[in-house]
Short mmCIF file of C-alpha atoms in Angstrom, two decimals:
data_model
loop_
_atom_site.label_atom_id
_atom_site.label_comp_id
_atom_site.label_asym_id
_atom_site.label_seq_id
_atom_site.Cartn_x
_atom_site.Cartn_y
_atom_site.Cartn_z
CA UNK A 1 -54.65 -73.87 -22.10
CA UNK A 2 -56.20 -71.08 -24.87
CA UNK A 3 -54.93 -67.21 -25.51
CA UNK A 4 -55.13 -64.98 -23.39
CA UNK A 5 -57.51 -62.34 -23.89
CA UNK A 6 -55.86 -58.37 -24.00
CA UNK A 7 -56.68 -56.31 -20.89
CA UNK A 8 -57.98 -53.24 -21.07
CA UNK A 9 -55.49 -50.47 -20.38
CA UNK A 10 -55.89 -48.51 -16.75
CA UNK A 11 -54.35 -45.17 -16.24
CA UNK A 12 -50.55 -45.11 -15.13
CA UNK A 13 -49.05 -44.61 -11.32
CA UNK A 14 -48.10 -41.92 -12.92
CA UNK A 15 -50.53 -40.34 -14.87
CA UNK A 16 -52.01 -40.61 -11.52
CA UNK A 17 -48.89 -38.30 -9.95
CA UNK A 18 -49.65 -36.35 -12.35
CA UNK A 19 -53.32 -35.75 -11.99
CA UNK A 20 -52.35 -35.16 -8.34
CA UNK A 21 -49.34 -32.54 -9.12
CA UNK A 22 -52.00 -30.51 -11.15
CA UNK A 23 -54.14 -30.69 -8.60
CA UNK A 24 -51.89 -28.50 -6.26
CA UNK A 25 -50.79 -26.71 -8.71
CA UNK A 26 -54.14 -25.46 -9.91
CA UNK A 27 -54.90 -23.85 -5.87
CA UNK A 28 -51.71 -22.02 -7.20
CA UNK A 29 -53.26 -20.64 -9.16
CA UNK A 30 -50.54 -21.74 -12.52
CA UNK A 31 -52.13 -22.35 -16.03
CA UNK A 32 -51.82 -25.27 -16.89
CA UNK A 33 -53.53 -25.06 -20.09
CA UNK A 34 -50.35 -22.63 -21.13
CA UNK A 35 -47.60 -24.74 -19.79
CA UNK A 36 -45.29 -26.84 -22.80
CA UNK A 37 -46.50 -29.54 -24.18
CA UNK A 38 -43.78 -31.64 -22.15
CA UNK A 39 -46.46 -31.31 -18.94
CA UNK A 40 -49.34 -32.89 -20.58
CA UNK A 41 -49.60 -36.13 -19.10
CA UNK A 42 -47.19 -39.41 -20.74
CA UNK A 43 -48.64 -42.12 -22.72
CA UNK A 44 -48.98 -45.26 -21.05
CA UNK A 45 -45.90 -47.32 -21.74
CA UNK A 46 -46.84 -49.96 -24.28
CA UNK A 47 -47.05 -52.65 -22.81
CA UNK A 48 -46.28 -56.08 -24.60
CA UNK A 49 -50.30 -57.81 -24.72
CA UNK A 50 -50.72 -61.82 -22.85
CA UNK A 51 -51.60 -63.06 -26.73
CA UNK A 52 -50.73 -64.41 -29.84
CA UNK A 53 -50.38 -61.75 -32.59
CA UNK A 54 -49.38 -58.91 -33.01
CA UNK A 55 -48.46 -56.20 -29.68
CA UNK A 56 -49.68 -53.47 -30.27
CA UNK A 57 -46.37 -52.56 -28.76
CA UNK A 58 -44.99 -53.58 -32.23
CA UNK A 59 -44.24 -52.00 -35.53
CA UNK A 60 -44.70 -55.32 -37.76
CA UNK A 61 -46.14 -55.55 -41.11
CA UNK A 62 -46.14 -58.63 -42.74
CA UNK A 63 -43.45 -58.56 -46.13
CA UNK A 64 -42.15 -55.54 -43.84
CA UNK A 65 -39.04 -53.76 -44.12
CA UNK A 66 -35.69 -54.78 -44.04
CA UNK A 67 -33.87 -53.53 -41.06
CA UNK A 68 -30.60 -52.58 -41.56
CA UNK A 69 -28.61 -51.54 -38.19
CA UNK A 70 -27.56 -54.25 -35.69
CA UNK A 71 -29.90 -54.73 -33.01
CA UNK A 72 -28.67 -53.82 -29.89
CA UNK A 73 -29.20 -57.56 -28.92
CA UNK A 74 -26.62 -58.15 -31.13
CA UNK A 75 -24.20 -55.34 -30.72
CA UNK A 76 -24.13 -56.57 -26.42
CA UNK A 77 -21.95 -59.25 -27.69
CA UNK A 78 -18.96 -60.05 -29.39
CA UNK A 79 -20.16 -62.22 -32.54
CA UNK A 80 -17.18 -62.65 -34.37
CA UNK A 81 -15.63 -64.20 -31.34
CA UNK A 82 -19.32 -66.17 -30.12
CA UNK A 83 -19.04 -67.71 -33.77
CA UNK A 84 -15.97 -68.58 -34.12
CA UNK A 85 -16.95 -71.31 -31.62
CA UNK A 86 -20.49 -72.40 -32.16
CA UNK A 87 -23.34 -71.34 -35.22
CA UNK A 88 -25.45 -73.89 -34.56
CA UNK A 89 -24.57 -76.64 -36.58
CA UNK A 90 -26.54 -80.05 -36.67
CA UNK A 91 -28.58 -78.88 -33.33
CA UNK A 92 -32.62 -79.05 -33.51
CA UNK A 93 -35.04 -76.92 -32.00
CA UNK A 94 -38.29 -77.48 -31.61
CA UNK A 95 -40.63 -74.27 -31.68
CA UNK A 96 -44.07 -74.66 -30.06
CA UNK A 97 -46.00 -72.08 -31.27
CA UNK A 98 -48.31 -69.90 -34.33
CA UNK A 99 -46.50 -71.29 -37.26
CA UNK A 100 -43.42 -70.11 -39.01
CA UNK A 101 -43.43 -69.20 -42.12
CA UNK A 102 -40.53 -70.20 -44.00
CA UNK A 103 -40.88 -67.54 -47.32
CA UNK A 104 -39.11 -65.25 -45.24
CA UNK A 105 -35.22 -65.07 -46.83
CA UNK A 106 -33.50 -65.27 -43.78
CA UNK A 107 -35.41 -68.53 -42.37
CA UNK A 108 -35.75 -70.14 -46.54
CA UNK A 109 -32.98 -72.47 -45.11
CA UNK A 110 -33.52 -72.61 -41.30
CA UNK A 111 -36.37 -75.32 -41.55
CA UNK A 112 -36.21 -79.23 -40.24
CA UNK A 113 -38.24 -81.70 -41.67
CA UNK A 114 -41.31 -83.30 -39.97
CA UNK A 115 -42.88 -80.00 -39.01
CA UNK A 116 -46.48 -80.73 -38.09
CA UNK A 117 -49.67 -78.66 -37.49
CA UNK A 118 -52.07 -78.97 -35.02
CA UNK A 119 -54.88 -76.47 -35.27
CA UNK A 120 -54.44 -75.70 -39.22
CA UNK A 121 -53.97 -76.83 -42.62
CA UNK A 122 -50.00 -76.04 -43.40
CA UNK A 123 -49.50 -79.91 -42.34
CA UNK A 124 -45.59 -78.63 -41.73
CA UNK A 125 -46.58 -76.35 -39.63
CA UNK A 126 -45.00 -73.54 -42.04
CA UNK A 127 -47.73 -71.27 -42.11
CA UNK A 128 -48.16 -68.38 -39.70
CA UNK A 129 -51.52 -66.36 -40.02
CA UNK A 130 -50.34 -64.82 -35.93
CA UNK A 131 -46.38 -63.87 -37.06
CA UNK A 132 -45.50 -65.44 -33.14
CA UNK A 133 -43.63 -67.93 -33.73
CA UNK A 134 -42.00 -66.71 -36.88
CA UNK A 135 -40.45 -64.39 -34.95
CA UNK A 136 -39.27 -66.50 -31.99
CA UNK A 137 -37.52 -68.91 -34.90
CA UNK A 138 -36.14 -65.64 -36.18
CA UNK A 139 -34.38 -64.32 -33.42
CA UNK A 140 -33.19 -68.21 -32.39
CA UNK A 141 -32.10 -69.35 -36.11
CA UNK A 142 -32.13 -66.68 -38.74
CA UNK A 143 -30.06 -66.75 -41.48
CA UNK A 144 -27.94 -63.93 -42.23
CA UNK A 145 -28.25 -62.07 -45.51
CA UNK A 146 -27.31 -59.48 -47.76
CA UNK A 147 -27.74 -55.51 -46.14
CA UNK A 148 -29.02 -56.48 -42.80
CA UNK A 149 -27.61 -57.11 -39.53
CA UNK A 150 -29.99 -58.78 -38.11
CA UNK A 151 -29.24 -62.68 -37.23
CA UNK A 152 -30.26 -65.77 -35.03
CA UNK A 153 -28.71 -66.44 -32.34
CA UNK A 154 -27.74 -69.48 -33.53
CA UNK A 155 -27.35 -68.81 -37.74
CA UNK A 156 -27.00 -72.71 -38.66
CA UNK A 157 -29.02 -74.46 -36.29
CA UNK A 158 -32.58 -76.43 -37.22
CA UNK A 159 -36.27 -75.09 -36.79
CA UNK A 160 -38.59 -77.67 -35.89
CA UNK A 161 -42.13 -76.19 -36.37
CA UNK A 162 -44.58 -77.16 -34.02
CA UNK A 163 -47.49 -75.80 -35.45
CA UNK A 164 -50.36 -75.83 -31.85
CA UNK A 165 -51.90 -72.56 -31.62
CA UNK A 166 -52.11 -69.12 -34.31
CA UNK A 167 -55.03 -70.90 -36.81
CA UNK A 168 -57.40 -68.62 -38.18
CA UNK A 169 -60.68 -70.17 -36.56
CA UNK A 170 -59.00 -72.57 -33.99
CA UNK A 171 -56.95 -72.13 -31.39
CA UNK A 172 -55.06 -74.62 -29.56
CA UNK A 173 -55.10 -75.75 -25.69
CA UNK A 174 -53.33 -77.67 -23.04
CA UNK A 175 -54.15 -80.88 -25.47
CA UNK A 176 -52.10 -79.74 -28.27
CA UNK A 177 -49.01 -78.37 -26.85
CA UNK A 178 -48.96 -81.39 -24.84
CA UNK A 179 -48.72 -82.81 -28.26
CA UNK A 180 -46.76 -81.07 -29.82
CA UNK A 181 -44.41 -81.33 -26.37
CA UNK A 182 -44.24 -84.91 -27.18
CA UNK A 183 -44.06 -85.23 -31.32
CA UNK A 184 -40.62 -82.99 -30.76
CA UNK A 185 -39.01 -85.45 -28.25
CA UNK A 186 -39.99 -88.13 -30.64
CA UNK A 187 -38.87 -85.99 -33.79
CA UNK A 188 -35.44 -86.19 -31.74
CA UNK A 189 -35.08 -82.48 -30.48
CA UNK A 190 -33.00 -82.12 -28.12
CA UNK A 191 -34.50 -77.81 -26.83
CA UNK A 192 -37.85 -76.84 -27.23
CA UNK A 193 -38.47 -73.36 -27.63
CA UNK A 194 -42.40 -72.51 -25.84
CA UNK A 195 -42.95 -68.69 -25.48
CA UNK A 196 -46.09 -68.91 -24.54
CA UNK A 197 -48.75 -69.68 -21.30
CA UNK A 198 -51.83 -70.84 -19.87
CA UNK A 199 -54.27 -69.07 -20.25
CA UNK A 200 -55.25 -67.52 -16.62
CA UNK A 201 -51.39 -68.94 -15.61
CA UNK A 202 -53.56 -72.32 -14.68
CA UNK A 203 -51.28 -76.11 -14.02
CA UNK A 204 -52.64 -78.28 -16.03
CA UNK A 205 -51.79 -82.05 -14.99
CA UNK A 206 -51.54 -83.27 -17.94
CA UNK A 207 -49.34 -80.82 -19.96
CA UNK A 208 -47.45 -80.81 -15.97
CA UNK A 209 -47.10 -84.43 -17.02
CA UNK A 210 -45.83 -84.31 -20.51
CA UNK A 211 -43.66 -81.46 -19.78
CA UNK A 212 -41.99 -83.92 -17.07
CA UNK A 213 -41.73 -86.82 -19.31
CA UNK A 214 -39.72 -84.80 -22.03
CA UNK A 215 -37.18 -83.10 -19.36
CA UNK A 216 -37.00 -87.29 -17.74
CA UNK A 217 -34.98 -88.00 -21.79
CA UNK A 218 -32.54 -85.25 -21.65
CA UNK A 219 -34.67 -82.43 -23.32
CA UNK A 220 -34.34 -79.45 -22.45
CA UNK A 221 -37.50 -76.79 -22.63
CA UNK A 222 -36.97 -73.60 -22.40
CA UNK A 223 -40.12 -71.18 -21.89
CA UNK A 224 -41.26 -67.69 -21.66
CA UNK A 225 -42.12 -66.25 -18.15
CA UNK A 226 -44.57 -64.07 -19.18
CA UNK A 227 -45.65 -60.71 -19.88
CA UNK A 228 -47.86 -59.54 -16.84
CA UNK A 229 -45.11 -58.72 -14.03
CA UNK A 230 -45.51 -54.33 -13.85
CA UNK A 231 -46.95 -54.89 -10.71
CA UNK A 232 -43.93 -56.55 -9.28
CA UNK A 233 -45.14 -59.35 -7.73
CA UNK A 234 -44.66 -63.07 -7.84
CA UNK A 235 -46.87 -65.30 -9.67
CA UNK A 236 -46.12 -68.80 -11.14
CA UNK A 237 -46.82 -69.20 -15.35
CA UNK A 238 -46.85 -72.58 -16.94
CA UNK A 239 -45.14 -74.47 -18.58
CA UNK A 240 -42.04 -72.04 -17.09
CA UNK A 241 -42.16 -73.37 -13.04
CA UNK A 242 -41.95 -76.95 -14.32
CA UNK A 243 -39.65 -78.59 -12.80
CA UNK A 244 -36.75 -79.10 -15.56
CA UNK A 245 -38.29 -76.29 -17.39
CA UNK A 246 -35.44 -73.23 -17.91
CA UNK A 247 -37.97 -69.94 -17.41
CA UNK A 248 -36.49 -66.78 -18.80
CA UNK A 249 -37.66 -62.98 -17.96
CA UNK A 250 -37.62 -60.42 -20.36
CA UNK A 251 -33.76 -57.52 -19.55
CA UNK A 252 -33.65 -53.70 -20.93
CA UNK A 253 -30.75 -52.46 -22.61
CA UNK A 254 -29.38 -51.23 -18.77
CA UNK A 255 -29.08 -55.28 -18.02
CA UNK A 256 -32.29 -54.77 -15.61
CA UNK A 257 -35.43 -56.76 -15.94
CA UNK A 258 -38.30 -55.22 -18.09
CA UNK A 259 -40.84 -54.03 -16.57
CA UNK A 260 -43.44 -55.92 -18.33
CA UNK A 261 -41.34 -59.62 -17.04
CA UNK A 262 -43.13 -61.68 -14.68
CA UNK A 263 -41.56 -62.10 -11.25
CA UNK A 264 -41.08 -65.33 -9.25
CA UNK A 265 -38.63 -67.79 -7.59
CA UNK A 266 -39.49 -70.24 -10.68
CA UNK A 267 -37.26 -67.40 -13.23
CA UNK A 268 -34.08 -69.84 -13.38
CA UNK A 269 -32.40 -66.56 -16.24
CA UNK A 270 -33.22 -63.34 -18.14
CA UNK A 271 -32.49 -61.82 -21.79
CA UNK A 272 -32.58 -59.10 -24.08
CA UNK A 273 -37.00 -58.50 -24.38
CA UNK A 274 -37.31 -54.70 -24.97
CA UNK A 275 -36.93 -53.47 -29.05
CA UNK A 276 -36.47 -57.16 -29.83
CA UNK A 277 -35.77 -57.41 -34.22
CA UNK A 278 -36.91 -60.73 -35.86
CA UNK A 279 -38.61 -62.43 -39.35
CA UNK A 280 -42.11 -61.66 -40.16
CA UNK A 281 -44.21 -63.29 -41.83
CA UNK A 282 -43.92 -62.89 -46.39
CA UNK A 283 -40.09 -61.70 -45.23
CA UNK A 284 -38.53 -58.63 -43.33
CA UNK A 285 -38.19 -57.30 -39.99
CA UNK A 286 -40.28 -55.73 -37.29
CA UNK A 287 -39.54 -55.32 -33.40
CA UNK A 288 -41.70 -56.07 -30.50
CA UNK A 289 -41.28 -56.47 -26.66
CA UNK A 290 -42.04 -59.76 -25.10
CA UNK A 291 -40.20 -62.48 -22.59
CA UNK A 292 -41.26 -64.21 -25.74
CA UNK A 293 -38.78 -62.53 -27.79
CA UNK A 294 -36.93 -63.54 -24.77
CA UNK A 295 -36.95 -67.25 -24.41
CA UNK A 296 -36.02 -68.00 -27.99
CA UNK A 297 -32.47 -65.78 -27.20
CA UNK A 298 -31.92 -68.34 -24.50
CA UNK A 299 -32.82 -70.91 -26.64
CA UNK A 300 -30.31 -70.02 -29.76
CA UNK A 301 -27.54 -70.04 -26.21
CA UNK A 302 -28.29 -73.28 -25.93
CA UNK A 303 -28.63 -74.54 -29.06
CA UNK A 304 -24.57 -73.32 -29.29
CA UNK A 305 -23.54 -75.17 -26.25
CA UNK A 306 -25.09 -78.38 -28.05
CA UNK A 307 -23.53 -78.10 -30.93
CA UNK A 308 -19.88 -77.31 -28.43
CA UNK A 309 -20.18 -79.80 -26.12
CA UNK A 310 -22.86 -82.38 -27.75
CA UNK A 311 -22.50 -85.00 -24.74
CA UNK A 312 -23.15 -82.67 -22.07
CA UNK A 313 -26.92 -83.08 -20.60
CA UNK A 314 -29.75 -80.34 -20.54
CA UNK A 315 -28.86 -79.37 -16.73
CA UNK A 316 -25.06 -78.73 -17.34
CA UNK A 317 -26.38 -76.56 -20.17
CA UNK A 318 -28.66 -74.56 -17.89
CA UNK A 319 -25.71 -75.06 -14.60
CA UNK A 320 -23.15 -73.20 -17.90
CA UNK A 321 -26.18 -71.04 -19.04
CA UNK A 322 -26.83 -69.32 -15.81
CA UNK A 323 -22.93 -69.66 -14.16
CA UNK A 324 -21.89 -66.72 -16.39
CA UNK A 325 -25.33 -64.67 -16.82
CA UNK A 326 -24.55 -60.95 -15.87
CA UNK A 327 -26.14 -60.40 -11.80
CA UNK A 328 -25.97 -57.54 -9.49
CA UNK A 329 -25.22 -60.04 -7.12
CA UNK A 330 -23.65 -63.78 -5.91
CA UNK A 331 -27.14 -65.80 -6.39
CA UNK A 332 -30.38 -65.43 -7.83
CA UNK A 333 -33.31 -63.27 -7.58
CA UNK A 334 -36.67 -63.21 -8.32
CA UNK A 335 -37.05 -61.11 -10.91
CA UNK A 336 -33.82 -61.79 -12.98
CA UNK A 337 -32.96 -65.56 -11.53
CA UNK A 338 -29.16 -66.07 -11.80
CA UNK A 339 -28.71 -63.13 -14.01
CA UNK A 340 -29.12 -61.97 -17.98
CA UNK A 341 -27.57 -64.53 -20.67
CA UNK A 342 -23.97 -63.37 -21.39
CA UNK A 343 -23.50 -65.93 -25.11
CA UNK A 344 -19.42 -65.42 -25.58
CA UNK A 345 -19.24 -65.96 -21.52
CA UNK A 346 -20.88 -69.28 -21.83
CA UNK A 347 -19.18 -70.31 -24.83
CA UNK A 348 -15.53 -69.81 -23.29
CA UNK A 349 -15.87 -70.91 -19.88
CA UNK A 350 -13.95 -74.71 -21.20
CA UNK A 351 -14.83 -75.71 -17.67
CA UNK A 352 -17.62 -78.82 -17.19
CA UNK A 353 -20.13 -77.44 -15.25
CA UNK A 354 -22.64 -79.34 -12.86
CA UNK A 355 -26.00 -80.15 -13.33
CA UNK A 356 -27.34 -77.75 -10.30
CA UNK A 357 -25.58 -73.47 -10.66
CA UNK A 358 -24.05 -71.89 -7.67
CA UNK A 359 -23.30 -68.75 -5.97
CA UNK A 360 -20.68 -66.93 -6.70
CA UNK A 361 -17.83 -66.73 -4.10
CA UNK A 362 -17.29 -63.11 -1.82
CA UNK A 363 -14.82 -61.40 -3.54
CA UNK A 364 -11.27 -61.45 -0.90
CA UNK A 365 -10.57 -57.75 0.24
CA UNK A 366 -7.50 -57.84 2.87
CA UNK A 367 -8.61 -59.65 5.41
CA UNK A 368 -12.09 -59.32 4.81
CA UNK A 369 -14.41 -59.86 1.99
CA UNK A 370 -16.68 -57.95 -0.10
CA UNK A 371 -20.03 -59.17 -1.07
CA UNK A 372 -21.15 -57.77 -3.92
CA UNK A 373 -24.73 -54.77 -3.34
CA UNK A 374 -27.40 -56.16 -5.82
CA UNK A 375 -28.28 -52.88 -7.76
CA UNK A 376 -31.68 -52.38 -8.07
CA UNK A 377 -34.07 -54.28 -10.64
CA UNK A 378 -35.39 -51.13 -12.51
CA UNK A 379 -37.96 -48.73 -11.64
CA UNK A 380 -40.61 -49.41 -9.59
CA UNK A 381 -44.00 -48.35 -9.60
CA UNK A 382 -43.48 -46.38 -6.57
CA UNK A 383 -39.96 -45.17 -7.88
CA UNK A 384 -41.27 -43.71 -11.23
CA UNK A 385 -44.61 -42.86 -9.28
CA UNK A 386 -42.04 -40.32 -7.11
CA UNK A 387 -40.30 -39.00 -9.58
CA UNK A 388 -42.71 -37.93 -12.69
CA UNK A 389 -44.18 -36.07 -8.79
CA UNK A 390 -41.13 -34.67 -8.63
CA UNK A 391 -40.27 -33.89 -12.03
CA UNK A 392 -44.11 -31.50 -12.38
CA UNK A 393 -43.61 -30.11 -9.65
CA UNK A 394 -39.90 -29.03 -10.06
CA UNK A 395 -41.73 -27.17 -13.36
CA UNK A 396 -44.98 -26.38 -12.02
CA UNK A 397 -42.98 -24.19 -9.41
CA UNK A 398 -40.61 -22.91 -12.70
CA UNK A 399 -43.82 -21.48 -14.11
CA UNK A 400 -44.87 -20.01 -10.74
CA UNK A 401 -41.86 -18.68 -10.87
CA UNK A 402 -42.16 -17.24 -13.69
CA UNK A 403 -45.06 -15.59 -13.73
CA UNK A 404 -44.17 -13.61 -10.83
CA UNK A 405 -41.30 -12.79 -12.20
CA UNK A 406 -43.02 -11.66 -15.79
CA UNK A 407 -46.13 -10.12 -12.81
CA UNK A 408 -42.96 -7.52 -11.24
CA UNK A 409 -41.32 -6.56 -14.64
CA UNK A 410 -45.11 -5.73 -15.86
CA UNK A 411 -45.25 -3.94 -12.33
CA UNK A 412 -42.61 -2.06 -12.85
CA UNK A 413 -43.39 -1.31 -17.09
CA UNK A 414 -46.73 0.15 -16.20
CA UNK A 415 -45.64 2.62 -13.63
CA UNK A 416 -42.03 3.50 -15.63
CA UNK A 417 -45.20 4.21 -18.75
CA UNK A 418 -47.02 6.33 -15.76
CA UNK A 419 -43.98 8.51 -14.87
CA UNK A 420 -42.77 9.58 -18.44
CA UNK A 421 -46.11 10.71 -19.43
CA UNK A 422 -46.35 13.47 -17.25
#
């Protein structure tokens, strides 16, 4: 296992569509150089890079500014109602990542003893030169402080930092990740968050066996599904695809799959993963995109359930999260799993869950049954291409009409001037 290298960016389908349409318009005589700037080919959308560190789409600066407003990922939740039921107190979540910088005011009181560094010299896992692990930890358990609306979803949970990768001169692999998982179990963590995957999405026997051992001990492992889903193809990632692991996709503000979120039958649930505000090393906050930041959102809600129902097993917590999630159909799909996590619904349901989620029953209406129709999982690449082409073609035709109308007006004006001069 290692750090994935960024892919070179390629032209998007929207850009290709623009180029094709521009070629058609050029034949009709439309002067594209004279067109409004809105006709320029759009910049490719920001895609979270599959690496540990700051993605090119983020605004992260270490020692960053305080973001005063409440982020949308928390606005979607009735926080007062949620906090009345649980805050994560007494629950430890192991964050297996690039380390967690506890110098940030919102994390200083959140760290559990016993952290470890497998690749650097921090000993307790509280050094983070990448910033990835610090952001992950903040989404789970950042403490509420003055002058910001951001806090972790479980603001009184504890974070056990296990730095398996991300040192200045050394990166981790399947060996350091496996060691971190084993240590998390030994130190008593009942929830583990892993916001990374193996290089080239490769299965690994040692990692698989370590995960299986942790699951058999009743530990809930929450893992990011991955950020290579722009093409919509299903592809397994690890450790998210291992049995017993809760695989998390990223959703947007509309509760639809974020375009980059990896799809596949292994996806169990989704959570906000776009424009995610969180903590950064040396203080302050930033925003970033990725399934890396959707997974800790779910891990935080799991911590709330563990506080409220300490005797529940990992499979019961998973079932409750899945059955109460917001979904377009009766059951799961390969984009969102069982749907987008609903923290308040998960905490408010007082029934005891089973160990496997069940599909919603059909809605009865009179003598028949009405089965909810699944909505689209966000715009596909083909749909985007057609939409962009239609926009540009419409604008191009408008320019043709404007140019034609202007030509007629100039011709009539010249004729009028000629008659007046006679």
